[in-house]
mmCIF file of C-alpha atoms and ligand atoms in Angstrom:
data_model
loop_
_atom_site.group_PDB
_atom_site.id
_atom_site.type_symbol
_atom_site.label_atom_id
_atom_site.label_comp_id
_atom_site.label_asym_id
_atom_site.label_seq_id
_atom_site.Cartn_x
_atom_site.Cartn_y
_atom_site.Cartn_z
ATOM 1 C CA UNK N 1 -20.887 -13.597 -8.121
ATOM 2 C CA UNK N 2 -17.912 -15.482 -7.304
ATOM 3 C CA UNK N 3 -14.464 -14.250 -6.016
ATOM 4 C CA UNK N 4 -13.202 -15.028 -9.657
ATOM 5 C CA UNK N 5 -16.189 -12.803 -11.166
ATOM 6 C CA UNK N 6 -15.348 -10.134 -8.944
ATOM 7 C CA UNK N 7 -12.181 -9.962 -9.981
ATOM 8 C CA UNK N 8 -12.223 -10.027 -13.438
ATOM 9 C CA UNK N 9 -14.750 -7.106 -13.600
ATOM 10 C CA UNK N 10 -12.939 -5.540 -11.177
ATOM 11 C CA UNK N 11 -9.659 -5.859 -13.680
ATOM 12 C CA UNK N 12 -11.904 -5.072 -16.924
ATOM 13 C CA UNK N 13 -12.578 -1.661 -15.080
ATOM 14 C CA UNK N 14 -9.532 -0.732 -13.697
ATOM 15 C CA UNK N 15 -7.918 -1.303 -17.092
ATOM 16 C CA UNK N 16 -4.168 -1.352 -18.038
ATOM 17 C CA UNK N 17 -3.458 2.070 -15.989
ATOM 18 C CA UNK N 18 -4.567 1.266 -12.635
ATOM 19 C CA UNK N 19 -2.939 -1.680 -10.419
ATOM 20 C CA UNK N 20 -4.838 -3.552 -8.133
ATOM 21 C CA UNK N 21 -3.900 -4.999 -5.021
ATOM 22 C CA UNK N 22 -6.265 -7.753 -3.399
ATOM 23 C CA UNK N 23 -6.610 -6.731 -0.140
ATOM 24 C CA UNK N 24 -6.877 -9.932 1.608
ATOM 25 C CA UNK N 25 -6.702 -9.441 5.616
ATOM 26 C CA UNK N 26 -8.171 -11.976 7.167
ATOM 27 C CA UNK N 27 -9.213 -14.131 4.150
ATOM 28 C CA UNK N 28 -8.316 -17.856 3.542
ATOM 29 C CA UNK N 29 -5.273 -18.808 1.266
ATOM 30 C CA UNK N 30 -8.272 -20.444 -0.829
ATOM 31 C CA UNK N 31 -9.779 -17.237 -1.368
ATOM 32 C CA UNK N 32 -6.872 -15.585 -2.031
ATOM 33 C CA UNK N 33 -5.860 -17.795 -4.599
ATOM 34 C CA UNK N 34 -8.704 -17.676 -6.800
ATOM 35 C CA UNK N 35 -8.061 -14.208 -6.695
ATOM 36 C CA UNK N 36 -4.776 -15.023 -8.537
ATOM 37 C CA UNK N 37 -6.754 -17.656 -11.034
ATOM 38 C CA UNK N 38 -9.073 -14.738 -12.133
ATOM 39 C CA UNK N 39 -6.016 -12.959 -13.365
ATOM 40 C CA UNK N 40 -4.915 -10.273 -9.828
ATOM 41 C CA UNK N 41 -1.379 -10.029 -9.849
ATOM 42 C CA UNK N 42 -0.753 -8.310 -6.329
ATOM 43 C CA UNK N 43 -1.986 -9.145 -3.070
ATOM 44 C CA UNK N 44 -2.054 -6.691 -0.172
ATOM 45 C CA UNK N 45 -1.601 -8.122 3.478
ATOM 46 C CA UNK N 46 -1.984 -6.551 6.821
ATOM 47 C CA UNK N 47 -0.788 -9.439 8.756
ATOM 48 C CA UNK N 48 2.027 -11.667 8.544
ATOM 49 C CA UNK N 49 0.506 -15.017 9.581
ATOM 50 C CA UNK N 50 -2.148 -14.573 7.166
ATOM 51 C CA UNK N 51 0.848 -13.601 4.612
ATOM 52 C CA UNK N 52 2.504 -16.578 4.866
ATOM 53 C CA UNK N 53 -0.273 -19.177 5.048
ATOM 54 C CA UNK N 54 -1.623 -17.654 1.410
ATOM 55 C CA UNK N 55 2.409 -17.091 0.608
ATOM 56 C CA UNK N 56 2.754 -20.723 0.970
ATOM 57 C CA UNK N 57 0.095 -21.836 -1.498
ATOM 58 C CA UNK N 58 0.613 -18.827 -4.227
ATOM 59 C CA UNK N 59 4.517 -18.403 -4.019
ATOM 60 C CA UNK N 60 6.105 -16.119 -6.405
ATOM 61 C CA UNK N 61 2.998 -16.195 -8.839
ATOM 62 C CA UNK N 62 2.054 -13.016 -6.973
ATOM 63 C CA UNK N 63 3.592 -9.917 -5.917
ATOM 64 C CA UNK N 64 3.520 -8.965 -2.801
ATOM 65 C CA UNK N 65 2.400 -5.596 -0.932
ATOM 66 C CA UNK N 66 2.474 -5.185 2.854
ATOM 67 C CA UNK N 67 -0.012 -2.592 3.924
ATOM 68 C CA UNK N 68 -0.754 -2.956 7.784
ATOM 69 C CA UNK N 69 0.977 -1.298 10.545
ATOM 70 C CA UNK N 70 4.680 -1.875 10.416
ATOM 71 C CA UNK N 71 6.250 -3.047 14.004
ATOM 72 C CA UNK N 72 9.898 -3.476 14.950
ATOM 73 C CA UNK N 73 9.939 -7.265 15.208
ATOM 74 C CA UNK N 74 8.082 -8.556 11.978
ATOM 75 C CA UNK N 75 10.195 -6.408 10.168
ATOM 76 C CA UNK N 76 13.282 -8.899 8.751
ATOM 77 C CA UNK N 77 9.823 -11.625 8.296
ATOM 78 C CA UNK N 78 8.373 -8.573 6.415
ATOM 79 C CA UNK N 79 11.307 -8.019 3.908
ATOM 80 C CA UNK N 80 11.991 -11.668 3.337
ATOM 81 C CA UNK N 81 8.514 -12.047 2.143
ATOM 82 C CA UNK N 82 7.217 -8.648 0.680
ATOM 83 C CA UNK N 83 8.188 -7.308 -2.451
ATOM 84 C CA UNK N 84 6.863 -3.772 -1.439
ATOM 85 C CA UNK N 85 6.048 -1.739 1.578
ATOM 86 C CA UNK N 86 3.190 0.689 1.161
ATOM 87 C CA UNK N 87 2.976 2.316 4.880
ATOM 88 C CA UNK N 88 6.605 3.478 5.867
ATOM 89 C CA UNK N 89 6.049 6.244 8.182
ATOM 90 C CA UNK N 90 8.736 6.552 10.593
ATOM 91 C CA UNK N 91 12.275 7.027 10.227
ATOM 92 C CA UNK N 92 12.342 4.415 13.017
ATOM 93 C CA UNK N 93 11.147 2.105 10.651
ATOM 94 C CA UNK N 94 13.173 2.828 8.057
ATOM 95 C CA UNK N 95 16.340 2.488 9.727
ATOM 96 C CA UNK N 96 15.204 -1.275 10.842
ATOM 97 C CA UNK N 97 13.972 -2.100 7.234
ATOM 98 C CA UNK N 98 17.483 -0.117 5.848
ATOM 99 C CA UNK N 99 19.571 -2.333 8.162
ATOM 100 C CA UNK N 100 17.956 -5.531 7.371
ATOM 101 C CA UNK N 101 17.586 -5.124 3.748
ATOM 102 C CA UNK N 102 21.697 -4.487 3.251
ATOM 103 C CA UNK N 103 22.077 -7.552 5.533
ATOM 104 C CA UNK N 104 20.203 -9.523 2.982
ATOM 105 C CA UNK N 105 21.449 -7.682 0.081
ATOM 106 C CA UNK N 106 18.581 -6.373 -0.896
ATOM 107 C CA UNK N 107 16.561 -3.109 -1.888
ATOM 108 C CA UNK N 108 13.148 -2.607 -0.801
ATOM 109 C CA UNK N 109 10.331 -0.415 -2.722
ATOM 110 C CA UNK N 110 8.497 1.471 -0.295
ATOM 111 C CA UNK N 111 5.551 3.764 -0.589
ATOM 112 C CA UNK N 112 5.291 6.603 2.289
ATOM 113 C CA UNK N 113 2.148 6.397 3.739
ATOM 114 C CA UNK N 114 0.684 10.212 4.379
ATOM 115 C CA UNK N 115 -1.778 10.761 7.290
ATOM 116 C CA UNK N 116 -3.858 12.952 4.635
ATOM 117 C CA UNK N 117 -6.706 13.255 7.535
ATOM 118 C CA UNK N 118 -4.553 14.380 9.766
ATOM 119 C CA UNK N 119 -6.000 12.494 12.214
ATOM 120 C CA UNK N 120 -4.397 11.458 15.700
ATOM 121 C CA UNK N 121 -4.667 7.800 15.887
ATOM 122 C CA UNK N 122 -4.155 7.058 12.326
ATOM 123 C CA UNK N 123 -0.192 5.884 11.184
ATOM 124 C CA UNK N 124 1.399 8.160 8.443
ATOM 125 C CA UNK N 125 3.325 11.146 7.800
ATOM 126 C CA UNK N 126 1.702 14.339 8.728
ATOM 127 C CA UNK N 127 1.439 16.507 4.973
ATOM 128 C CA UNK N 128 3.517 19.281 6.500
ATOM 129 C CA UNK N 129 5.929 16.620 6.865
ATOM 130 C CA UNK N 130 6.110 14.852 4.283
ATOM 131 C CA UNK N 131 9.073 16.647 2.291
ATOM 132 C CA UNK N 132 11.657 16.552 5.389
ATOM 133 C CA UNK N 133 10.570 13.121 6.129
ATOM 134 C CA UNK N 134 11.444 12.056 2.861
ATOM 135 C CA UNK N 135 14.330 13.788 2.329
ATOM 136 C CA UNK N 136 15.869 12.260 5.185
ATOM 137 C CA UNK N 137 14.832 8.784 3.898
ATOM 138 C CA UNK N 138 17.700 9.229 0.653
ATOM 139 C CA UNK N 139 20.317 8.334 3.205
ATOM 140 C CA UNK N 140 18.708 4.983 3.115
ATOM 141 C CA UNK N 141 20.487 3.131 0.215
ATOM 142 C CA UNK N 142 18.423 0.120 0.501
ATOM 143 C CA UNK N 143 15.253 1.810 0.183
ATOM 144 C CA UNK N 144 13.964 2.907 -2.345
ATOM 145 C CA UNK N 145 11.039 5.280 -2.095
ATOM 146 C CA UNK N 146 8.436 4.856 -5.019
ATOM 147 C CA UNK N 147 5.536 6.811 -3.818
ATOM 148 C CA UNK N 148 2.734 7.515 -1.690
ATOM 149 C CA UNK N 149 -0.159 5.779 0.087
ATOM 150 C CA UNK N 150 -3.016 7.009 2.258
ATOM 151 C CA UNK N 151 -6.005 5.922 3.340
ATOM 152 C CA UNK N 152 -8.276 8.940 4.767
ATOM 153 C CA UNK N 153 -10.338 8.937 7.208
ATOM 154 C CA UNK N 154 -12.937 6.370 6.713
ATOM 155 C CA UNK N 155 -16.761 7.156 5.767
ATOM 156 C CA UNK N 156 -18.986 5.066 3.584
ATOM 157 C CA UNK N 157 -19.316 8.158 1.658
ATOM 158 C CA UNK N 158 -17.000 8.344 -1.493
ATOM 159 C CA UNK N 159 -17.351 11.845 -2.069
ATOM 160 C CA UNK N 160 -15.859 12.541 1.157
ATOM 161 C CA UNK N 161 -13.154 10.800 0.649
ATOM 162 C CA UNK N 162 -11.835 13.375 -2.327
ATOM 163 C CA UNK N 163 -9.855 16.059 -0.373
ATOM 164 C CA UNK N 164 -7.543 13.933 1.574
ATOM 165 C CA UNK N 165 -6.888 12.075 -2.013
ATOM 166 C CA UNK N 166 -6.703 15.246 -3.553
ATOM 167 C CA UNK N 167 -4.259 16.498 -0.754
ATOM 168 C CA UNK N 168 -2.323 13.462 -1.427
ATOM 169 C CA UNK N 169 -1.780 13.700 -5.070
ATOM 170 C CA UNK N 170 -1.061 17.495 -4.810
ATOM 171 C CA UNK N 171 1.635 16.487 -2.495
ATOM 172 C CA UNK N 172 3.227 13.575 -4.847
ATOM 173 C CA UNK N 173 3.455 16.144 -7.367
ATOM 174 C CA UNK N 174 5.341 18.303 -5.491
ATOM 175 C CA UNK N 175 7.643 15.496 -4.175
ATOM 176 C CA UNK N 176 8.269 14.434 -7.581
ATOM 177 C CA UNK N 177 9.141 17.997 -9.044
ATOM 178 C CA UNK N 178 12.029 17.741 -6.474
ATOM 179 C CA UNK N 179 13.705 15.424 -8.084
ATOM 180 C CA UNK N 180 15.359 13.753 -5.322
ATOM 181 C CA UNK N 181 18.249 11.121 -6.000
ATOM 182 C CA UNK N 182 16.953 7.720 -5.555
ATOM 183 C CA UNK N 183 13.079 8.993 -5.400
ATOM 184 C CA UNK N 184 11.037 8.027 -8.511
ATOM 185 C CA UNK N 185 7.596 9.186 -7.881
ATOM 186 C CA UNK N 186 5.801 6.349 -9.732
ATOM 187 C CA UNK N 187 2.958 4.912 -7.860
ATOM 188 C CA UNK N 188 -0.048 6.575 -5.563
ATOM 189 C CA UNK N 189 -1.887 4.332 -3.892
ATOM 190 C CA UNK N 190 -5.081 5.737 -2.442
ATOM 191 C CA UNK N 191 -8.641 4.004 -2.719
ATOM 192 C CA UNK N 192 -10.377 1.087 -1.035
ATOM 193 C CA UNK N 193 -13.994 -0.563 -1.985
ATOM 194 C CA UNK N 194 -16.210 2.370 -1.034
ATOM 195 C CA UNK N 195 -13.581 4.850 -2.513
ATOM 196 C CA UNK N 196 -11.453 3.801 -5.576
ATOM 197 C CA UNK N 197 -13.625 5.591 -8.179
ATOM 198 C CA UNK N 198 -13.187 8.576 -6.671
ATOM 199 C CA UNK N 199 -9.612 7.717 -6.162
ATOM 200 C CA UNK N 200 -8.790 7.446 -9.341
ATOM 201 C CA UNK N 201 -10.358 10.096 -10.760
ATOM 202 C CA UNK N 202 -8.120 12.037 -7.945
ATOM 203 C CA UNK N 203 -4.926 10.022 -9.598
ATOM 204 C CA UNK N 204 -4.367 7.121 -7.700
ATOM 205 C CA UNK N 205 -2.994 4.439 -9.930
ATOM 206 C CA UNK N 206 -3.036 1.506 -7.219
ATOM 207 C CA UNK N 207 -6.068 0.532 -5.343
ATOM 208 C CA UNK N 208 -6.553 -1.871 -2.807
ATOM 209 C CA UNK N 209 -9.592 -3.250 -2.640
ATOM 210 C CA UNK N 210 -11.157 -6.266 -0.186
ATOM 211 C CA UNK N 211 -14.786 -6.139 0.735
ATOM 212 C CA UNK N 212 -15.695 -6.013 -3.225
ATOM 213 C CA UNK N 213 -13.995 -8.958 -4.021
ATOM 214 C CA UNK N 214 -14.657 -11.090 -1.361
ATOM 215 C CA UNK N 215 -17.767 -9.822 0.407
ATOM 216 C CA UNK N 216 -18.035 -7.791 3.819
ATOM 217 C CA UNK N 217 -16.175 -9.002 6.516
HETATM 218 C C1 PLP J 301 -8.593 -3.804 4.189
HETATM 219 C C2 PLP J 301 -8.165 -2.223 3.476
HETATM 220 C C3 PLP J 301 -7.832 -2.300 2.397
HETATM 221 C C4 PLP J 301 -9.216 -2.511 1.890
HETATM 222 O O1 PLP J 301 -10.439 -2.458 2.213
HETATM 223 P P1 PLP J 301 -11.892 -2.697 1.664
HETATM 224 O O2 PLP J 301 -12.870 -1.261 2.104
HETATM 225 O O3 PLP J 301 -12.550 -3.738 2.316
HETATM 226 O O4 PLP J 301 -11.652 -2.724 0.279
HETATM 227 C C5 PLP J 301 -7.501 -1.232 1.488
HETATM 228 N N1 PLP J 301 -6.106 -1.034 2.152
HETATM 229 C C6 PLP J 301 -5.643 -1.489 3.383
HETATM 230 C C7 PLP J 301 -4.298 -0.670 4.235
HETATM 231 C C8 PLP J 301 -6.566 -2.364 4.423
HETATM 232 O O5 PLP J 301 -6.276 -2.270 5.380
#
């Protein structure tokens, strides 16, 4: 099947309740563009270089989500291009994002990344530190917390992901119930090619999918 057919099939499976983020790392602008023609609205990028090349031909037709690891020397460029950051996980980056946004006179919607598998090398805030982390974000007036994102430990077995997604959903509900000022728990971004169905069962309303659309990396 073509990229276009893959996207159309996926969009009809997801329906109106679940948003598709096309995970476009290492894909060409032409491939990414096909997804937009097929009806995808949101492009997720891990790397600035890929993102810029695709942005040059797609531009404002898409909404752009940053899904890679934040690096301090790239924050300015990330903020000038992206509509949402899905991977905020440190106060250091939050402070930089807040500062740059105030320079640019804008706000940045963010999802806080959760290290739901408590993996040593993985990015994300540990589950037990999430509440205090988000409470500290409240003082950054240019950052708008809109939900959580998690990857979970990698596996090819979909069911393996379930407990990590379930933990993240519980955290999402817990933070939502705190009614913190400036925090609006609206999006729960979980699930990739191998795991998106389980993620949706566990409450995801954003899924980030690459290989199922473009073929294996
Ligand atoms: C690559 C990537 C995905 C998509 O992974 P697939 O298995 O190709 O669907 C989702 N989220 C993030 C953060 C990624 O880097």
